[in-house]
Coordinates of C-alpha atoms and ligand atoms in Angstrom, one line a residue:
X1 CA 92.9 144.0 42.4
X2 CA 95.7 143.1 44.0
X3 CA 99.0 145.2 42.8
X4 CA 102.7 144.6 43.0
X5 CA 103.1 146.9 45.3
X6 CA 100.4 145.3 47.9
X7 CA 102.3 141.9 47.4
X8 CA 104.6 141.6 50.5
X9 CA 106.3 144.2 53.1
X10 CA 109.3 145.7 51.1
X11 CA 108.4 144.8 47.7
X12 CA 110.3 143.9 45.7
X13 CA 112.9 143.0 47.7
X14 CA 113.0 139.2 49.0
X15 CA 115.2 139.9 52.1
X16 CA 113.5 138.5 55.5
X17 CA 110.9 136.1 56.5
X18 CA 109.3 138.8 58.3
X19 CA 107.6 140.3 55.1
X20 CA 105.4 138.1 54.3
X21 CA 101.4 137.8 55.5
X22 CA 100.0 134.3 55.7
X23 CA 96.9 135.9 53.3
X24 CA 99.3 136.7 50.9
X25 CA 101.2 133.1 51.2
X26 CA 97.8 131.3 51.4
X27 CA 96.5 132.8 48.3
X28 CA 98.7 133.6 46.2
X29 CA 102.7 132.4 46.7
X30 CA 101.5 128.8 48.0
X31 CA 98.5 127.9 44.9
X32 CA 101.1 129.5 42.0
X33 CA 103.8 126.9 44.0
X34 CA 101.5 124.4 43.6
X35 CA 100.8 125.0 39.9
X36 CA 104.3 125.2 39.1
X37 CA 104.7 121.1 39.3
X38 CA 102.8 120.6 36.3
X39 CA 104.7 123.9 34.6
X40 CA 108.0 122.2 36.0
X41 CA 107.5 118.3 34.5
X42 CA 106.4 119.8 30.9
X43 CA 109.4 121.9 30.4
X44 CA 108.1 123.9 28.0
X45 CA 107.2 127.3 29.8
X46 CA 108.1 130.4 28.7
X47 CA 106.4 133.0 30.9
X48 CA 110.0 134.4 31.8
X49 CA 111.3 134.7 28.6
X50 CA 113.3 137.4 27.7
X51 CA 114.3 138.3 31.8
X52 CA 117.8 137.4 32.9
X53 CA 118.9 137.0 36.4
X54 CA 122.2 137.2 38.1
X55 CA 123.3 134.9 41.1
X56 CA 125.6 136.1 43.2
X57 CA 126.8 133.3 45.7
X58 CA 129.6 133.9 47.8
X59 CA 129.1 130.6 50.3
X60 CA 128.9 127.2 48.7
X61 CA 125.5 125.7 47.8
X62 CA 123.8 122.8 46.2
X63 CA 119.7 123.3 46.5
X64 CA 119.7 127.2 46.3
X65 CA 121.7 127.4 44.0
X66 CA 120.5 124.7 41.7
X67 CA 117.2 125.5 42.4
X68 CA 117.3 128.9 41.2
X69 CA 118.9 128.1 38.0
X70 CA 116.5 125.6 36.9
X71 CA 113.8 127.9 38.4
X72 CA 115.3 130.1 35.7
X73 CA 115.7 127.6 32.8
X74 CA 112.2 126.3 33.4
X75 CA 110.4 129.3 33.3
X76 CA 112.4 130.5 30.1
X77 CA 114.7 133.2 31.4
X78 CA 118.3 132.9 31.6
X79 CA 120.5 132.5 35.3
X80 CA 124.0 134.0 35.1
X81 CA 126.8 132.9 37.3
X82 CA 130.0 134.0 36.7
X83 CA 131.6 132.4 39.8
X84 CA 132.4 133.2 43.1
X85 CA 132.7 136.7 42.7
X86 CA 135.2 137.3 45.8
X87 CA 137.4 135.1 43.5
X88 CA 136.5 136.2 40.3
X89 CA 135.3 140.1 40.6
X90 CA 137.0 142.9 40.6
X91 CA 136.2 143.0 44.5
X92 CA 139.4 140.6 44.4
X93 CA 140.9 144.3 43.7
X94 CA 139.3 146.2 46.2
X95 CA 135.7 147.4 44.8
X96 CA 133.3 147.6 47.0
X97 CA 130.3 145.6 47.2
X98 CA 127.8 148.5 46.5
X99 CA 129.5 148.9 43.4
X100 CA 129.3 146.2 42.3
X101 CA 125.9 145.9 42.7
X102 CA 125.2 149.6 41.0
X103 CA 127.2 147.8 37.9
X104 CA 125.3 144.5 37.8
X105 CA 121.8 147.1 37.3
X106 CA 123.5 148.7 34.6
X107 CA 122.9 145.0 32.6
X108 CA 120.0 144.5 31.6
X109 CA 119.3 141.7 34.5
X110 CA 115.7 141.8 36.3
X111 CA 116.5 140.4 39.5
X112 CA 120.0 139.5 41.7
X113 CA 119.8 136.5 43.7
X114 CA 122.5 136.6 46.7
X115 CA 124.1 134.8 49.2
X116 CA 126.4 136.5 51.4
X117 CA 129.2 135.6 53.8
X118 CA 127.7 138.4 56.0
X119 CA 124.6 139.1 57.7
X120 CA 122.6 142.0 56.0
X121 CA 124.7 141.4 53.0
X122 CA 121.2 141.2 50.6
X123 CA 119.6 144.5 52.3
X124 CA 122.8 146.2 51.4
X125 CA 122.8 145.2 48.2
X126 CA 118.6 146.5 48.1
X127 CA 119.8 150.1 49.5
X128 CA 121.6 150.5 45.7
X129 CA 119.9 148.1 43.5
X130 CA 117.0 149.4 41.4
X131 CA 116.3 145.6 40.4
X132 CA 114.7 143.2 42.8
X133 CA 117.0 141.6 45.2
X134 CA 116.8 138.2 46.6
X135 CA 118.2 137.3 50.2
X136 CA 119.9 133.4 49.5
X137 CA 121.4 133.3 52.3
X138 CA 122.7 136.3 54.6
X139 CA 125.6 135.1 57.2
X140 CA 124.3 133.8 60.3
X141 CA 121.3 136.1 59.3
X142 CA 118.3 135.0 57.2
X143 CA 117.8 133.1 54.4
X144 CA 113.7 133.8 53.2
X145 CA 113.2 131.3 50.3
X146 CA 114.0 128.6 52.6
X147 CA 111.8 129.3 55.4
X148 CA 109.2 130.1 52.5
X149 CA 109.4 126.3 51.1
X150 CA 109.3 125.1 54.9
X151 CA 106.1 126.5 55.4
X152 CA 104.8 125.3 51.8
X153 CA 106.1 121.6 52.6
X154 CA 104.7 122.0 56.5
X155 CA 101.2 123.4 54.7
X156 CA 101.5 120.6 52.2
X157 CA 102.0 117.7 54.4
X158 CA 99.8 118.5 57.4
X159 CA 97.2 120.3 55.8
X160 CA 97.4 123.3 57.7
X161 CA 100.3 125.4 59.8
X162 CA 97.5 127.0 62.2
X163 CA 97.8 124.8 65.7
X164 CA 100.9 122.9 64.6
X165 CA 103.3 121.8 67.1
X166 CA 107.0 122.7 65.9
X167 CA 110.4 121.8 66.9
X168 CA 113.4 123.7 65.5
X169 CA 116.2 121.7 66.5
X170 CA 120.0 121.9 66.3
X171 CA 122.4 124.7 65.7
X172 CA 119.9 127.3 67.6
X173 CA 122.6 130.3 67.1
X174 CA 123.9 130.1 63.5
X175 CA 121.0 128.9 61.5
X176 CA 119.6 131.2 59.6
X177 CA 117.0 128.7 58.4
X178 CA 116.0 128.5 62.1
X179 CA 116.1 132.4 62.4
X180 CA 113.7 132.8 59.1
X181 CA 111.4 129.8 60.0
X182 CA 110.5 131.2 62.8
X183 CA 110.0 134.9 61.9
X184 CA 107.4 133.5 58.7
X185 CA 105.6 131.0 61.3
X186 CA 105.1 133.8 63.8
X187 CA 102.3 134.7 60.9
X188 CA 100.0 131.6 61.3
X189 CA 98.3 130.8 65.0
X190 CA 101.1 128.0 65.6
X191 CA 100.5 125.8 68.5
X192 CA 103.5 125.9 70.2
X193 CA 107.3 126.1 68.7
X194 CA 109.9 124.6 70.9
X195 CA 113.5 125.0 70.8
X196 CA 115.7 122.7 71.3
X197 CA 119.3 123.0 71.3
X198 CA 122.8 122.3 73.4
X199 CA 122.7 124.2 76.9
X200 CA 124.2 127.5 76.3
X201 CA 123.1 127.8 72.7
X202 CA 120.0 129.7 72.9
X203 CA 117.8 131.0 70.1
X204 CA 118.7 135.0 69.6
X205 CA 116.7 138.2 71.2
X206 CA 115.7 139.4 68.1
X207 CA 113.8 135.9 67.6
X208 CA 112.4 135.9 71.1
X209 CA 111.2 139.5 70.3
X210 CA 109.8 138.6 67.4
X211 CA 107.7 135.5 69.0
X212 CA 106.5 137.8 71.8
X213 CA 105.7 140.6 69.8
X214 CA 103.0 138.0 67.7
X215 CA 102.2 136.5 70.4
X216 CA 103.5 133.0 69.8
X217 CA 104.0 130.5 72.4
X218 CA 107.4 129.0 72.9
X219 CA 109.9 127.2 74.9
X220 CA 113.3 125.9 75.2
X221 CA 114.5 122.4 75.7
X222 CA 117.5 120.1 75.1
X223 CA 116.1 116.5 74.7
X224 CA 114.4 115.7 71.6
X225 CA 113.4 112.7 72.9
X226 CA 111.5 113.8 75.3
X227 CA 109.7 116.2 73.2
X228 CA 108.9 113.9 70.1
X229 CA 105.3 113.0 71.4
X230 CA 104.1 116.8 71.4
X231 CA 105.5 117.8 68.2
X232 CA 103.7 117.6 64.7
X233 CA 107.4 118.7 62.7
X234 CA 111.1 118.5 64.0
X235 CA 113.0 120.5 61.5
X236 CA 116.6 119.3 62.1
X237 CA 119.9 121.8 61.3
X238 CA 123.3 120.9 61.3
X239 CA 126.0 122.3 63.6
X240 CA 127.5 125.7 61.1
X241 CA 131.0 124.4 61.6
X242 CA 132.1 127.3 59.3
X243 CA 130.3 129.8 61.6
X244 CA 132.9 128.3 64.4
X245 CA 130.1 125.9 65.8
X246 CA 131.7 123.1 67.6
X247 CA 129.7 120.1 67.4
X248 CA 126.4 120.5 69.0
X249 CA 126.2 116.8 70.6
X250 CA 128.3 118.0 73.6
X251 CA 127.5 119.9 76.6
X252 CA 129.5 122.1 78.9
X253 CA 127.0 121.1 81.8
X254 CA 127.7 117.7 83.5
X255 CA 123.9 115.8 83.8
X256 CA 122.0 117.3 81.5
X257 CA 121.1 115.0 78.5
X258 CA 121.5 116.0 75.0
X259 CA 119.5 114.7 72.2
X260 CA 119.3 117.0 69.0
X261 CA 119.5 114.2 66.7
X262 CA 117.0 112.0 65.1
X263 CA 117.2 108.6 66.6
X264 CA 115.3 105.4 66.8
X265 CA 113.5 106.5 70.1
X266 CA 112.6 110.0 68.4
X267 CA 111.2 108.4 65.3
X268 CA 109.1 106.3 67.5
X269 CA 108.0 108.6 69.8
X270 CA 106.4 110.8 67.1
X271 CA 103.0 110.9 66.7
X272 CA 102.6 109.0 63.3
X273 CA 101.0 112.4 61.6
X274 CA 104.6 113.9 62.3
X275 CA 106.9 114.4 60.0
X276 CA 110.8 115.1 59.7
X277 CA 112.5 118.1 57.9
X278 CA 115.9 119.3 57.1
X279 CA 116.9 122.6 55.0
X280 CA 120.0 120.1 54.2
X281 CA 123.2 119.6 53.5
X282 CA 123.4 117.0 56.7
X283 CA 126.1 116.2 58.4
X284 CA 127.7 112.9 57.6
X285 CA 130.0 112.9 60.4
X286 CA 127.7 114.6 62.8
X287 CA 124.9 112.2 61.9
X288 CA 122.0 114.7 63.0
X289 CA 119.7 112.8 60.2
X290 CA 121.9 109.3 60.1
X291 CA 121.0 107.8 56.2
X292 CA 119.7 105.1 57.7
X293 CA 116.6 106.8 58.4
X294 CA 116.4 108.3 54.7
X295 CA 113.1 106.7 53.4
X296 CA 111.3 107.1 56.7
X297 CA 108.1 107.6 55.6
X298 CA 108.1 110.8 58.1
X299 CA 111.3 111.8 56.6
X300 CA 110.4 114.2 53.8
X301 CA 113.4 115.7 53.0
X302 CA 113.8 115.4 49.6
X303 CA 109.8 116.9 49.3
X304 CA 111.3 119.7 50.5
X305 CA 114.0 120.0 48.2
X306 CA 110.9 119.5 45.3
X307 CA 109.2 122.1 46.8
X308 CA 111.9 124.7 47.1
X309 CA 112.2 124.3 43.5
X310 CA 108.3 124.9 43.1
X311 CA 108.2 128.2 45.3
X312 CA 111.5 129.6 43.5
X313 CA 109.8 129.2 40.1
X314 CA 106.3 130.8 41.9
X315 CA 108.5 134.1 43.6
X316 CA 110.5 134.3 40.4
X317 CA 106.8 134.8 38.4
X318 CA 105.8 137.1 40.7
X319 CA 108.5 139.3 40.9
X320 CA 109.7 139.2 37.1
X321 CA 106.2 138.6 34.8
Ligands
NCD1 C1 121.0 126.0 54.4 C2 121.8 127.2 54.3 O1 122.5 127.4 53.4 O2 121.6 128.1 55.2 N1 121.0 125.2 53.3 C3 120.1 125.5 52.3 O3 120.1 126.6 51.7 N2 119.3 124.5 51.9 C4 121.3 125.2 55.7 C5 122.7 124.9 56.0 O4 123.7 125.3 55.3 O5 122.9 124.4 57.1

């Protein structure tokens, strides 16, 4: 039988998308995702009830957020969000965070579900929390539940994630959905993952380590459009202007071409198996996914945002029942 403790690497923490084993995701996370559709469109599950969870979100968000509040509702356990806590805690008057977080297990909550300005904000929180804590978002870091419903929605749609041709485009230093994506996908036999990002915005060492250590083949580009025929997923970011990104369209290095948007030409050179994703929000000024291409039938954004719902409500069981 499998135990809690067997589950994933640092149980029961959620704080990297290095824990996870594909046996684990294939068997158990992705199926209870699944199953959680039907649980979702009844609204009439209770196998949460009685457990209460606090969000701590220090960034802004719409999906995570959201997501994990009607993860909550639907399952029958109650979210609580008292605001943005840098606002609204008393770390407005100096606490510290760890504090904090020894206050918030003092409660009566079961699990705290953060998003932090900083990088290793969540795995501080885990080094004083007795209750489970749940990475939303770390920085520039990592942010696990999303790279969890990527590989769900790239499982769904293709089939399979073993021999699939990935390109994680965009914003190559400050995306932490980039960052985790790879990390989880480093767990299946990928075909190939390829890069592709401005000239002089390379994917980090820790990343590259990662890759080599697993053995996963990978290499860097800049033109989407010349990759689109190999590729079975692009999964498009936006430029992390509030990380001090400037917009990724331009280069410093006269000739070389730039394409790390979806465009006409991408779309058409795309095997008609591939498909499009986005962790979202896009860019409406930067236009790397323009709206014109919305209902694309390889466009599957919004599937994703279904499924992040799905695999919230799935880790939520699993941690809390
Ligand atoms: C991402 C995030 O917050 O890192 N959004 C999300 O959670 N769906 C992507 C982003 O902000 O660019």
């Amino acid at each position: 039988m499998i135990t809690s403790a067997d589950r994933w690497q640092g149980w029961p923490h959620v704080l990297s998308g290095k824990q996870f084993d594909r046996c684990f995701l294939e068997r158990e996370l992705f199926p209870l995702a699944g199953e959680m559709n039907n649980a979702a469109q009844t609204r009439d599950c209770d196998f949460l009830k009685g457990k209460r969870v606090r969000l701590l979100f220090y960034e802004p968000s719409e999906r995570t957020l959201d997501s994990f509040v009607s993860a909550c509702d639907l399952l029958g356990a109650k979210s609580v969000w008292l605001g943005d806590p840098a606002i609204f805690s008393s770390q407005a008057k100096g606490e510290s965070f760890a504090d904090m977080i020894r206050v918030v297990n003092r409660y009566e909550y079961d699990a705290i579900v953060i998003r932090s300005k900083e990088v290793g904000g969540a795995a501080k929180a885990a080094e004083v929390s007795q209750i489970p804590i749940v990475n939303a978002g770390d920085g520039s870091g990592e942010h696990p539940t999303q790279a969890l419903l990527d590989a769900f929605t790239i499982h769904r749609s293709l089939g399979q994630i073993d021999g699939v041709r990935i390109a994680l485009v965009g914003d190559l230093v400050y995306s932490r959905t980039i960052r985790s994506l790879a990390f989880l996908l480093a767990q299946w036999k990928v075909g190939h993952i390829l890069f592709v990002g401005p000239v002089n915005w390379k994917i980090g060492d820790d990343v590259r380590g990662h890759l080599e250590e697993k053995g996963v083949s990978y290499s860097e580009g800049y033109d989407l459009e010349e990759v689109a025929p190999q590729v079975d997923v692009v999964y498009l970011t936006r430029a992390q202007t509030e990380r001090g990104n400037l917009p990724l369209r331009y280069t410093d290095v006269p000739g070389q071409k730039v394409c790390v948007t979806l465009t006409q030409a991408v779309l058409e050179k795309m095997p008609d198996h591939a498909r499009v994703l986005h962790p979202l929000p896009r860019n409406d000024q930067f236009r790397e996914l323009p709206e014109e291409f919305t209902d694309n039938p390889k466009v599957i954004i919004f599937d994703q945002v279904r499924n992040g719902l799905l695999i919230r409500m799935a880790l939520l069981r699993m941690l809390l029942e």
